[in-house]
Amino acid sequence: MTQFHAHRWIILALLLGAVAAVAGGVYRLGYRQALDSLAERSAADLALASDRVTTQLQVYQELAVLMADHPTLKRLDRAEARMAAQGLLREVADKTAALDVFFVDRAGRVVVAAEGVMGRDVTQSSYFHRAMQGALGTGYGVLQPDGRRAYIYAAPDFDVDGRVRGALVVVADVEDVEQTWRGSLPAVFFTNRGGEVFIANRRELLFWQRSAEGPGLSPPDGRQVALRAWMEGPHEIWDLRWSPYLPERALHQAVNLPQIGMVGEILVDVAPAQRLAGLQAAAMAAIVLALGAMLALALERRRTLAEANTVLESRVAARTRALSATNMRLTREVQERQEAEAALKRAQQDLVQAGKLSALGQMSAGISHELNQPLMAIQQYAENGEAFVARGKPERAGENLGRISQMAGRMARIIKNLRAFARNESEPMGRVDLGQVIASAIELTEPRLRQDRVDLIWQPPAEPVYAWGGEVRLSQVFVNLINNAADAMLEQEQREIHIAIETREGEGGARLAVSVRDIGPGLKEPEKIFDPFYSTKAVGSSEGMGLGLSISYGLVQSFGGHIRGVNTGDGAEFTVELDRWRAQGGTDTQQQDEVA
């Protein structure tokens, strides 16, 4: 009996050791895989933050380059000329949110400035010396006495003989640049050449200094902190228990940004990866323990049966055979069920992966198509703004910059609506001025129509015409229809698009109908025009994805409308039918339910 108990304890110890080894291996493997996934996401977050910072600072760089040769800054020898230049610089600073915009001569003296935050002499600055060499100068620093952080661009101004006569300096407010992405990502910061945190999405990290003793950061108050870092495979892990504002252990990644002279860095908490690996290890340990218990139970049963067979072999021979057959049948059933369960899990995983890939493909295709038109408008406005600046018309350039800002806002709204459409969501429906929606669509497509010499015949209604729908999505539908009509007429000399609003009687009562008609070759296969990826444009063209009408069909259907396309004999005509908004009959929510 004592020997039996000793043997059982040995088996138990071996089982626990095997469980610990398997669980440790699973934890290690799961932790490495979780870190790989975490590193990919954090690299994307760091790239996004870096692009935001560099893009926002590049606006001020382009401002400095464009304003350097402004005609108002060419003659500053008279007091009235300097006053006009100061007014211009103040207007530019106000519109761009720059801390200051000023002009310096070759001696480094500030001739005229919008605010004068940099003093009267900049001869000791590196960006000034760089500009005097005929190149774009950059710099950064902390302004006194208010302690504001500034990033500086200095663009040289050349005389008629090619010599540098001065420089236009733009001082950007770093805190204003941080406002758009602060708190939206894990801890992201940008260190300058001296290793000091100069830009961060966490204010408490500002002016921390990279330690000379190894990885990590030291607070600006001079406190000594313990620094420890190690490599987990290809990943660098920091021990950050010395900071209450950062995770205890974090994955550290960095990217060099030579265009702004800084290094972008990110710290991402590895606790979720550890928890995931721990759950995987615990699940595997439970499985191994269960299998071990089943094995131990089977061994115990065999031992008991063997002892009983030794004592009562003659009496229990038949029963032993029956029990053996039952045990084999149960073993086969357990194996079959385990195989069926494994096949079910594999099928479920395949279905989940297929669903993810399908959703990703729909969103990618939709976003690439829906953002094309605003991007074309932004490009056109940017080219117009550049032309106006070159002609000395800053007020017209400012208007174009304002339109670019409006287009960027509209793009954000389009992305929001595309995401809502992909997730089977919708913006709240309500009263929409149909004439204003069509006017917005015409405004978006006007540069393209003017470039392709397309005449648009549209008579806005004298009174507002209200329909039920979503303003942004409905505007995008008409943008798609107008662009498709223009595309259909590119191969002919005469190009006209007619847009009209009328009221039509139907089974559900009067409805509003908007028709978009062209004089092109018509529809080749009208029954297929709303199918996804159906297109008559050249294969490989950037405009031939075949999603515009399919998406438009879904958008119109989402707020109770109907869209159809027919041939008129002189071209194609698309008609969008919408429910008329009624002032009586309940609240917006009730009427929305009626449409649904």
Coordinates of C-alpha atoms in Angstrom, one line a residue:
M1 CA 0.0 0.0 0.0
T2 CA 2.8 2.4 0.9
Q3 CA 4.5 1.6 -2.5
F4 CA 1.2 2.3 -4.3
H5 CA 0.8 5.7 -2.6
A6 CA 4.4 6.6 -3.5
H7 CA 3.8 5.6 -7.1
R8 CA 0.7 7.7 -7.3
W9 CA 2.5 10.8 -5.9
I10 CA 5.2 10.3 -8.5
I11 CA 2.7 10.2 -11.3
L12 CA 1.0 13.3 -9.9
A13 CA 4.3 15.1 -9.7
L14 CA 5.1 14.2 -13.3
L15 CA 1.7 15.3 -14.4
L16 CA 2.0 18.7 -12.7
G17 CA 5.5 19.1 -14.2
A18 CA 4.2 18.4 -17.7
V19 CA 1.3 20.8 -17.2
A20 CA 3.7 23.5 -16.0
A21 CA 6.0 22.9 -19.0
V22 CA 3.2 23.0 -21.5
A23 CA 1.6 26.0 -19.9
G24 CA 4.9 27.8 -19.9
G25 CA 5.5 27.1 -23.5
V26 CA 2.0 28.2 -24.5
Y27 CA 2.4 31.4 -22.5
R28 CA 5.7 32.1 -24.1
L29 CA 4.4 31.5 -27.6
G30 CA 1.2 33.4 -27.0
Y31 CA 3.0 36.3 -25.5
R32 CA 5.3 36.5 -28.5
Q33 CA 2.4 36.4 -30.9
A34 CA 0.4 39.0 -28.9
L35 CA 3.5 41.2 -29.0
D36 CA 3.8 40.9 -32.7
S37 CA 0.2 41.9 -33.2
L38 CA 0.6 44.7 -30.6
A39 CA 3.7 45.9 -32.5
E40 CA 1.9 46.1 -35.8
R41 CA -0.9 48.2 -34.3
S42 CA 1.5 50.5 -32.4
A43 CA 3.6 51.0 -35.5
A44 CA 0.4 52.0 -37.4
D45 CA -0.5 54.4 -34.5
L46 CA 3.0 55.9 -34.4
A47 CA 2.9 56.4 -38.2
L48 CA -0.5 58.0 -38.0
A49 CA 0.7 60.4 -35.2
S50 CA 3.9 61.2 -37.1
D51 CA 2.0 61.9 -40.3
R52 CA -0.3 64.2 -38.4
V53 CA 2.5 66.2 -36.9
T54 CA 4.6 66.5 -40.0
T55 CA 1.5 67.3 -42.2
Q56 CA 0.4 70.1 -39.8
L57 CA 3.9 71.6 -39.6
Q58 CA 4.3 71.4 -43.3
V59 CA 1.4 73.8 -43.7
Y60 CA 3.5 76.4 -42.0
Q61 CA 6.5 75.5 -44.1
E62 CA 4.5 76.0 -47.3
L63 CA 3.2 79.3 -45.8
A64 CA 6.7 80.5 -45.3
V65 CA 7.8 79.5 -48.8
L66 CA 4.8 81.0 -50.5
M67 CA 4.8 84.3 -48.6
A68 CA 8.6 84.9 -48.9
D69 CA 8.4 86.6 -52.2
H70 CA 5.1 88.4 -51.6
P71 CA 5.1 91.8 -53.4
T72 CA 4.1 93.7 -50.3
L73 CA 7.4 92.6 -48.7
K74 CA 9.6 93.8 -51.5
R75 CA 9.8 97.5 -50.5
L76 CA 10.0 98.1 -46.8
D77 CA 12.1 101.2 -46.9
R78 CA 9.1 103.5 -46.3
A79 CA 6.9 103.7 -43.2
E80 CA 3.6 103.3 -45.1
A81 CA 5.0 100.2 -46.8
R82 CA 6.0 98.7 -43.5
M83 CA 2.6 99.4 -42.1
A84 CA 0.9 97.6 -45.1
A85 CA 3.3 94.7 -44.7
Q86 CA 2.5 94.4 -41.0
G87 CA -1.2 94.4 -41.7
L88 CA -0.6 91.6 -44.2
L89 CA 1.4 89.5 -41.8
R90 CA -1.1 90.0 -39.0
E91 CA -3.9 88.8 -41.3
V92 CA -1.8 85.7 -42.3
A93 CA -1.0 84.9 -38.6
D94 CA -4.7 85.2 -37.6
K95 CA -5.9 83.0 -40.4
T96 CA -3.3 80.3 -39.9
A97 CA -3.1 80.4 -36.1
A98 CA 0.6 81.1 -36.3
L99 CA 2.3 82.6 -33.2
D100 CA 4.1 85.1 -35.4
V101 CA 5.0 85.9 -39.0
F102 CA 7.9 88.4 -39.5
F103 CA 10.5 89.5 -42.1
V104 CA 14.2 89.9 -41.3
D105 CA 16.9 91.5 -43.4
R106 CA 20.4 90.1 -44.1
A107 CA 21.7 91.6 -40.9
G108 CA 19.2 89.5 -38.8
R109 CA 17.1 92.6 -37.8
V110 CA 13.3 92.2 -37.7
V111 CA 12.0 94.7 -40.2
V112 CA 8.3 94.0 -39.8
A113 CA 6.4 91.5 -37.7
A114 CA 2.8 90.5 -36.9
E115 CA 3.3 90.1 -33.2
G116 CA 7.0 90.5 -32.4
V117 CA 7.3 87.5 -30.1
M118 CA 10.9 86.7 -31.3
G119 CA 12.4 90.1 -30.4
R120 CA 14.2 92.5 -32.8
D121 CA 17.3 90.5 -33.6
V122 CA 17.6 86.8 -34.7
T123 CA 21.2 86.7 -35.8
Q124 CA 22.0 84.0 -33.2
S125 CA 19.4 81.6 -34.5
S126 CA 20.4 78.6 -36.7
Y127 CA 17.3 78.9 -38.9
F128 CA 18.4 82.5 -39.9
H129 CA 21.8 81.4 -40.9
R130 CA 20.3 78.5 -42.9
A131 CA 18.0 80.9 -44.7
M132 CA 20.8 83.3 -45.5
Q133 CA 22.5 80.4 -47.3
G134 CA 19.5 80.2 -49.6
A135 CA 17.9 77.2 -48.1
L136 CA 14.8 76.6 -45.9
G137 CA 15.7 77.1 -42.3
T138 CA 14.0 75.2 -39.4
G139 CA 14.2 75.5 -35.6
Y140 CA 12.3 75.0 -32.5
G141 CA 12.4 76.3 -28.9
V142 CA 10.4 77.6 -25.9
L143 CA 9.3 81.3 -26.1
Q144 CA 9.9 83.5 -23.1
P145 CA 8.3 84.5 -20.8
D146 CA 5.1 82.6 -21.4
G147 CA 6.9 79.2 -22.1
R148 CA 5.0 78.4 -25.3
R149 CA 6.7 75.9 -27.6
A150 CA 7.3 77.0 -31.1
Y151 CA 8.5 75.4 -34.4
I152 CA 10.0 77.8 -36.8
Y153 CA 10.4 77.9 -40.6
A154 CA 12.5 80.6 -42.3
A155 CA 12.2 80.9 -46.1
P156 CA 14.8 83.0 -48.0
D157 CA 13.7 85.9 -50.2
F158 CA 15.9 86.5 -53.2
D159 CA 16.7 89.8 -54.9
V160 CA 16.5 90.2 -58.7
D161 CA 20.3 89.4 -58.9
G162 CA 19.8 86.1 -57.1
R163 CA 21.2 87.3 -53.7
V164 CA 19.4 86.6 -50.5
R165 CA 17.9 90.0 -49.4
G166 CA 16.1 88.6 -46.3
A167 CA 13.9 85.9 -45.0
L168 CA 10.3 85.4 -44.0
V169 CA 9.9 83.5 -40.7
V170 CA 6.8 81.7 -39.6
V171 CA 6.5 80.7 -35.9
A172 CA 4.1 77.8 -35.4
D173 CA 2.4 77.0 -32.1
V174 CA 3.2 73.4 -31.2
E175 CA 0.4 73.2 -28.7
D176 CA -2.1 74.0 -31.5
V177 CA -0.6 71.2 -33.5
E178 CA -1.1 68.8 -30.6
Q179 CA -4.8 69.6 -30.1
T180 CA -6.0 67.4 -33.0
W181 CA -4.5 64.1 -31.7
R182 CA -4.0 64.6 -28.0
G183 CA -5.4 61.6 -25.9
S184 CA -6.5 59.7 -29.0
L185 CA -3.6 57.3 -29.1
P186 CA -1.3 55.6 -26.6
A187 CA 1.6 57.6 -25.2
V188 CA 3.2 59.2 -28.3
F189 CA 6.0 61.7 -28.0
F190 CA 8.6 63.3 -30.2
T191 CA 12.2 64.0 -29.0
N192 CA 14.5 66.6 -30.4
R193 CA 18.1 66.3 -31.3
G194 CA 19.0 66.8 -27.6
G195 CA 16.8 63.9 -26.5
E196 CA 14.2 66.1 -24.9
V197 CA 10.4 65.5 -25.3
F198 CA 9.3 68.5 -27.2
I199 CA 5.9 67.3 -28.6
A200 CA 3.6 64.8 -26.9
N201 CA 0.0 63.7 -26.6
R202 CA 0.4 63.6 -22.8
R203 CA 1.3 67.0 -21.3
E204 CA 2.9 65.3 -18.3
L205 CA 5.7 64.0 -20.6
L206 CA 6.8 67.3 -21.9
F207 CA 10.5 68.2 -21.4
W208 CA 11.4 64.8 -20.1
Q209 CA 14.9 63.9 -21.1
R210 CA 16.2 60.8 -22.6
S211 CA 18.5 59.2 -20.0
A212 CA 22.2 58.8 -20.8
E213 CA 22.4 55.6 -18.8
G214 CA 20.1 53.6 -21.1
P215 CA 16.6 53.3 -22.4
G216 CA 13.9 55.4 -20.7
L217 CA 13.2 59.0 -19.8
S218 CA 14.0 61.1 -16.9
P219 CA 11.6 63.7 -15.5
P220 CA 12.6 67.4 -15.8
D221 CA 12.8 67.9 -12.0
G222 CA 16.0 65.8 -11.9
R223 CA 14.7 62.8 -10.0
Q224 CA 16.7 59.6 -10.3
V225 CA 14.6 56.7 -11.5
A226 CA 15.4 53.1 -12.1
L227 CA 15.7 52.2 -15.8
R228 CA 15.4 48.7 -17.1
A229 CA 14.8 47.4 -20.6
W230 CA 15.1 44.1 -22.3
M231 CA 14.4 42.5 -25.7
E232 CA 11.5 40.1 -26.1
G233 CA 12.4 38.6 -29.4
P234 CA 12.6 41.6 -31.8
H235 CA 10.6 43.8 -29.5
E236 CA 12.0 46.3 -26.9
I237 CA 10.2 46.3 -23.6
W238 CA 10.6 49.1 -21.0
D239 CA 10.0 48.8 -17.3
L240 CA 8.1 52.1 -16.5
R241 CA 7.0 51.6 -12.9
W242 CA 8.7 54.9 -12.0
S243 CA 6.0 56.9 -13.8
P244 CA 2.3 57.1 -12.7
Y245 CA 1.3 58.4 -16.1
L246 CA 2.7 55.4 -18.1
P247 CA 2.0 51.7 -18.0
E248 CA 4.2 49.6 -15.8
R249 CA 5.6 47.7 -18.8
A250 CA 5.4 49.0 -22.3
L251 CA 6.4 48.1 -25.8
H252 CA 8.6 50.8 -27.1
Q253 CA 9.0 51.7 -30.8
A254 CA 10.6 54.7 -32.5
V255 CA 10.8 56.2 -36.0
N256 CA 13.2 58.8 -37.3
L257 CA 11.5 61.9 -38.8
P258 CA 14.3 63.8 -40.5
Q259 CA 11.8 66.2 -42.2
I260 CA 11.2 67.8 -38.8
G261 CA 14.5 66.9 -37.1
M262 CA 12.9 64.7 -34.4
V263 CA 12.3 61.1 -33.4
G264 CA 8.8 59.8 -33.0
E265 CA 8.3 57.3 -30.2
I266 CA 5.4 55.3 -28.8
L267 CA 4.8 53.4 -25.5
V268 CA 2.1 50.8 -25.6
D269 CA 0.9 48.8 -22.5
V270 CA 1.8 45.1 -22.8
A271 CA -0.6 44.1 -20.0
P272 CA -3.3 43.0 -22.5
A273 CA -0.8 40.8 -24.3
Q274 CA 0.3 39.3 -21.0
R275 CA -3.4 38.7 -20.0
L276 CA -4.1 37.1 -23.4
A277 CA -1.0 34.8 -23.1
G278 CA -2.0 34.0 -19.5
L279 CA -5.6 33.0 -20.6
Q280 CA -4.2 30.8 -23.4
A281 CA -1.7 29.2 -20.9
A282 CA -4.5 28.6 -18.4
A283 CA -6.8 27.1 -21.0
M284 CA -4.1 24.8 -22.2
A285 CA -3.2 23.8 -18.5
A286 CA -6.9 23.0 -17.9
I287 CA -7.0 20.9 -21.0
V288 CA -3.9 19.0 -20.1
L289 CA -5.1 18.6 -16.5
A290 CA -8.4 17.2 -17.7
L291 CA -6.6 14.8 -20.0
G292 CA -4.3 13.8 -17.2
A293 CA -7.2 13.2 -14.9
M294 CA -9.0 11.1 -17.5
L295 CA -5.8 9.1 -18.0
A296 CA -5.3 8.7 -14.2
L297 CA -8.9 7.6 -13.8
A298 CA -8.5 5.1 -16.6
L299 CA -5.3 3.8 -15.0
E300 CA -7.0 3.6 -11.6
R301 CA -9.9 1.7 -13.1
R302 CA -7.6 -0.7 -14.8
R303 CA -5.7 -1.3 -11.6
T304 CA -8.9 -2.0 -9.7
L305 CA -10.2 -4.3 -12.4
A306 CA -6.9 -6.1 -12.4
E307 CA -7.0 -6.7 -8.6
A308 CA -10.6 -7.9 -8.8
N309 CA -9.7 -10.2 -11.7
T310 CA -6.9 -11.7 -9.6
V311 CA -9.2 -12.4 -6.7
L312 CA -12.4 -13.3 -8.5
E313 CA -11.2 -14.3 -11.9
S314 CA -13.7 -17.1 -12.4
R315 CA -16.7 -15.1 -11.2
V316 CA -16.2 -11.8 -13.1
A317 CA -14.7 -13.0 -16.4
A318 CA -17.8 -12.3 -18.4
R319 CA -18.4 -8.9 -16.6
T320 CA -14.8 -7.9 -17.4
R321 CA -15.3 -8.5 -21.1
A322 CA -18.5 -6.5 -21.1
L323 CA -16.8 -3.6 -19.3
S324 CA -13.9 -3.7 -21.7
A325 CA -16.2 -3.5 -24.7
T326 CA -18.1 -0.6 -23.1
N327 CA -14.8 1.2 -22.4
M328 CA -13.7 0.8 -26.0
R329 CA -17.0 2.1 -27.3
L330 CA -16.9 5.1 -24.9
T331 CA -13.3 5.8 -26.0
R332 CA -14.4 5.8 -29.7
E333 CA -17.3 8.1 -29.0
V334 CA -15.1 10.5 -27.1
Q335 CA -12.6 10.5 -30.0
E336 CA -15.4 11.0 -32.5
R337 CA -16.9 13.9 -30.5
Q338 CA -13.4 15.4 -30.1
E339 CA -12.8 15.2 -33.8
A340 CA -16.3 16.7 -34.5
E341 CA -15.7 19.5 -32.1
A342 CA -12.3 20.3 -33.6
A343 CA -13.9 20.4 -37.1
L344 CA -16.6 22.7 -35.9
K345 CA -14.1 25.1 -34.4
R346 CA -12.1 25.2 -37.6
A347 CA -15.2 25.9 -39.6
Q348 CA -16.2 28.7 -37.2
Q349 CA -12.8 30.2 -37.4
D350 CA -12.9 30.1 -41.3
L351 CA -16.3 31.8 -41.2
V352 CA -15.1 34.5 -38.9
Q353 CA -12.0 35.2 -41.0
A354 CA -14.1 35.3 -44.2
G355 CA -16.5 37.8 -42.6
K356 CA -13.6 40.0 -41.5
L357 CA -12.0 40.0 -45.0
S358 CA -15.4 40.7 -46.6
A359 CA -16.0 43.7 -44.4
L360 CA -12.5 45.0 -44.9
G361 CA -12.9 44.8 -48.6
Q362 CA -16.2 46.7 -48.6
M363 CA -14.9 49.5 -46.5
S364 CA -11.7 49.9 -48.4
A365 CA -13.4 50.0 -51.8
G366 CA -16.1 52.4 -50.5
I367 CA -13.7 54.8 -48.9
S368 CA -11.3 54.9 -51.9
H369 CA -14.3 55.7 -54.2
E370 CA -16.2 58.2 -52.0
L371 CA -13.1 60.3 -51.2
N372 CA -12.1 60.7 -54.8
Q373 CA -14.3 63.7 -55.6
P374 CA -13.4 65.8 -52.4
L375 CA -9.7 65.1 -53.0
M376 CA -10.0 66.4 -56.6
A377 CA -11.7 69.5 -55.3
I378 CA -9.0 70.0 -52.7
Q379 CA -6.4 69.7 -55.4
Q380 CA -8.1 72.2 -57.6
Y381 CA -8.5 74.7 -54.7
A382 CA -4.8 74.2 -53.7
E383 CA -3.7 74.9 -57.3
N384 CA -6.0 78.0 -57.4
G385 CA -4.6 79.2 -54.1
E386 CA -1.0 78.8 -55.4
A387 CA -1.9 80.8 -58.5
F388 CA -3.5 83.6 -56.5
V389 CA -0.5 83.9 -54.2
A390 CA 1.7 84.1 -57.2
R391 CA -0.5 86.8 -58.6
G392 CA -0.4 88.8 -55.4
K393 CA -4.0 88.1 -54.4
P394 CA -3.7 86.7 -50.9
E395 CA -7.4 87.3 -50.1
R396 CA -8.4 85.0 -53.0
A397 CA -5.8 82.5 -51.9
G398 CA -7.3 82.7 -48.4
E399 CA -10.7 81.9 -49.8
N400 CA -9.3 78.8 -51.5
L401 CA -7.6 77.7 -48.3
G402 CA -11.0 78.1 -46.5
R403 CA -12.6 76.0 -49.2
I404 CA -9.9 73.3 -48.7
S405 CA -10.7 73.4 -45.0
Q406 CA -14.4 73.0 -45.8
M407 CA -13.6 70.1 -48.2
A408 CA -11.5 68.4 -45.4
G409 CA -14.5 68.7 -43.1
R410 CA -16.8 67.3 -45.7
M411 CA -14.4 64.4 -46.2
A412 CA -14.6 63.6 -42.5
R413 CA -18.3 63.7 -42.7
I414 CA -18.3 61.4 -45.8
I415 CA -16.0 58.9 -44.0
K416 CA -18.3 59.0 -41.0
N417 CA -21.3 58.2 -43.2
L418 CA -19.5 55.5 -45.1
R419 CA -18.6 53.8 -41.9
A420 CA -22.2 54.1 -40.7
F421 CA -23.4 52.6 -44.0
A422 CA -20.9 49.7 -43.8
R423 CA -22.0 48.9 -40.2
N424 CA -25.7 49.0 -41.1
E425 CA -26.1 52.4 -39.3
S426 CA -27.4 55.7 -40.5
E427 CA -27.3 59.3 -39.5
P428 CA -30.6 60.7 -38.1
M429 CA -33.0 61.5 -40.8
G430 CA -34.9 64.7 -40.9
R431 CA -35.9 67.6 -43.1
V432 CA -33.4 68.2 -46.0
D433 CA -33.6 71.2 -48.4
L434 CA -33.4 69.3 -51.7
G435 CA -32.3 72.4 -53.6
Q436 CA -29.5 73.1 -51.2
V437 CA -28.3 69.5 -51.4
I438 CA -28.2 69.6 -55.2
A439 CA -26.4 73.0 -55.0
S440 CA -23.8 71.4 -52.8
A441 CA -23.3 68.5 -55.2
I442 CA -23.0 71.0 -58.1
E443 CA -20.4 72.9 -56.1
L444 CA -18.3 69.8 -55.6
T445 CA -18.4 68.8 -59.3
E446 CA -18.2 72.3 -60.8
P447 CA -14.4 72.4 -61.3
R448 CA -14.5 69.0 -63.1
L449 CA -17.5 70.1 -65.3
R450 CA -15.8 73.3 -66.2
Q451 CA -12.6 71.4 -67.1
D452 CA -14.4 68.9 -69.3
R453 CA -16.6 71.7 -70.9
V454 CA -19.9 70.2 -69.7
D455 CA -22.9 72.5 -69.6
L456 CA -25.1 72.0 -66.6
I457 CA -28.7 73.2 -66.9
W458 CA -30.3 73.6 -63.5
Q459 CA -32.9 76.0 -62.3
P460 CA -33.0 76.2 -58.4
P461 CA -36.5 76.3 -57.0
A462 CA -37.8 79.7 -55.8
E463 CA -38.9 78.2 -52.5
P464 CA -37.2 75.5 -50.4
V465 CA -38.2 72.0 -51.3
Y466 CA -38.0 69.7 -48.2
A467 CA -37.6 66.0 -48.4
W468 CA -36.9 63.2 -45.9
G469 CA -33.3 62.0 -46.0
G470 CA -29.7 62.5 -44.8
E471 CA -28.0 65.6 -46.2
V472 CA -24.4 64.3 -46.7
R473 CA -25.4 60.9 -48.1
L474 CA -28.0 62.5 -50.4
S475 CA -25.4 65.0 -51.7
Q476 CA -23.0 62.2 -52.4
V477 CA -25.7 60.4 -54.5
F478 CA -26.1 63.4 -56.7
V479 CA -22.3 63.9 -57.0
N480 CA -22.1 60.3 -58.3
L481 CA -24.9 60.8 -60.8
I482 CA -23.4 64.1 -62.1
N483 CA -19.9 62.6 -62.5
N484 CA -21.3 59.5 -64.2
A485 CA -23.2 61.7 -66.6
A486 CA -20.1 63.7 -67.4
D487 CA -18.0 60.5 -67.9
A488 CA -20.6 59.2 -70.4
M489 CA -20.1 62.3 -72.6
L490 CA -16.3 62.5 -72.7
E491 CA -16.1 61.1 -76.2
Q492 CA -18.5 63.7 -77.8
E493 CA -18.3 67.4 -78.6
Q494 CA -21.6 68.5 -77.1
R495 CA -22.0 67.8 -73.4
E496 CA -25.1 68.8 -71.4
I497 CA -26.5 67.7 -68.1
H498 CA -30.1 68.6 -67.1
I499 CA -31.2 68.5 -63.5
A500 CA -34.8 69.1 -62.5
I501 CA -37.1 68.6 -59.4
E502 CA -40.7 67.7 -59.8
T503 CA -43.6 66.1 -57.8
R504 CA -45.0 62.8 -58.9
E505 CA -48.0 60.9 -57.7
G506 CA -47.6 57.3 -56.6
E507 CA -49.3 54.6 -54.6
G508 CA -48.1 56.1 -51.3
G509 CA -49.0 59.6 -52.3
A510 CA -47.0 62.5 -53.7
R511 CA -43.2 62.1 -53.8
L512 CA -40.4 64.3 -54.9
A513 CA -38.4 63.2 -58.0
V514 CA -35.0 64.5 -59.0
S515 CA -33.9 63.7 -62.5
V516 CA -30.3 63.8 -63.8
R517 CA -30.3 63.5 -67.6
D518 CA -27.4 63.6 -70.1
I519 CA -27.2 63.5 -73.9
G520 CA -24.6 60.7 -74.0
P521 CA -24.7 57.3 -75.6
G522 CA -27.1 55.9 -73.0
L523 CA -27.0 52.8 -70.8
K524 CA -25.8 49.5 -72.5
E525 CA -27.2 47.2 -69.8
P526 CA -29.8 49.1 -67.7
E527 CA -30.6 46.0 -65.7
K528 CA -27.0 45.7 -64.4
I529 CA -26.2 49.3 -63.6
F530 CA -26.8 49.0 -59.8
D531 CA -24.8 45.7 -59.5
P532 CA -21.5 46.1 -57.5
F533 CA -18.3 46.4 -59.6
Y534 CA -20.3 46.7 -62.8
S535 CA -18.6 49.4 -64.9
T536 CA -18.4 50.3 -68.6
K537 CA -15.1 52.3 -68.2
A538 CA -11.8 51.0 -69.3
V539 CA -10.2 48.2 -67.3
G540 CA -7.4 49.5 -65.1
S541 CA -8.6 53.1 -65.0
S542 CA -8.6 54.9 -61.7
E543 CA -12.3 55.8 -62.1
G544 CA -13.7 52.4 -63.1
M545 CA -14.4 50.5 -59.9
G546 CA -18.1 50.2 -60.5
L547 CA -19.2 51.0 -57.0
G548 CA -20.8 54.4 -57.4
L549 CA -24.2 53.5 -58.5
S550 CA -24.3 50.5 -56.2
I551 CA -23.5 52.6 -53.2
S552 CA -26.0 55.3 -54.3
Y553 CA -28.7 52.7 -54.6
G554 CA -28.0 51.6 -51.0
L555 CA -27.9 55.1 -49.7
V556 CA -31.3 56.1 -51.3
Q557 CA -32.9 52.9 -50.1
S558 CA -31.6 53.6 -46.5
F559 CA -34.0 56.6 -46.1
G560 CA -37.0 55.1 -47.9
G561 CA -36.3 56.4 -51.4
H562 CA -36.0 54.8 -54.8
I563 CA -33.5 55.3 -57.7
R564 CA -33.8 54.0 -61.3
G565 CA -32.0 54.6 -64.6
V566 CA -33.5 54.5 -68.1
N567 CA -32.6 55.4 -71.7
T568 CA -34.4 58.4 -73.1
G569 CA -33.4 58.0 -76.7
D570 CA -31.1 61.1 -76.4
G571 CA -29.1 59.8 -73.5
A572 CA -29.6 58.3 -70.0
E573 CA -31.8 59.6 -67.2
F574 CA -31.5 58.7 -63.5
T575 CA -34.4 59.5 -61.3
V576 CA -34.2 59.7 -57.4
E577 CA -37.6 59.5 -55.7
L578 CA -37.9 60.7 -52.1
D579 CA -40.6 61.2 -49.6
R580 CA -41.8 64.7 -49.1
W581 CA -41.3 66.2 -45.7
R582 CA -44.6 67.0 -44.0
A583 CA -44.9 69.6 -41.3
Q584 CA -48.0 67.9 -39.9
G585 CA -48.2 64.2 -38.8
G586 CA -45.8 63.9 -35.9
T587 CA -42.2 64.5 -34.9
D588 CA -39.2 63.7 -37.0
T589 CA -38.7 60.4 -35.2
Q590 CA -42.3 59.3 -36.0
Q591 CA -42.0 60.1 -39.6
Q592 CA -38.7 58.4 -39.8
D593 CA -40.4 55.2 -38.5
E594 CA -43.0 55.6 -41.2
V595 CA -40.4 55.7 -43.9
A596 CA -38.6 52.7 -42.4

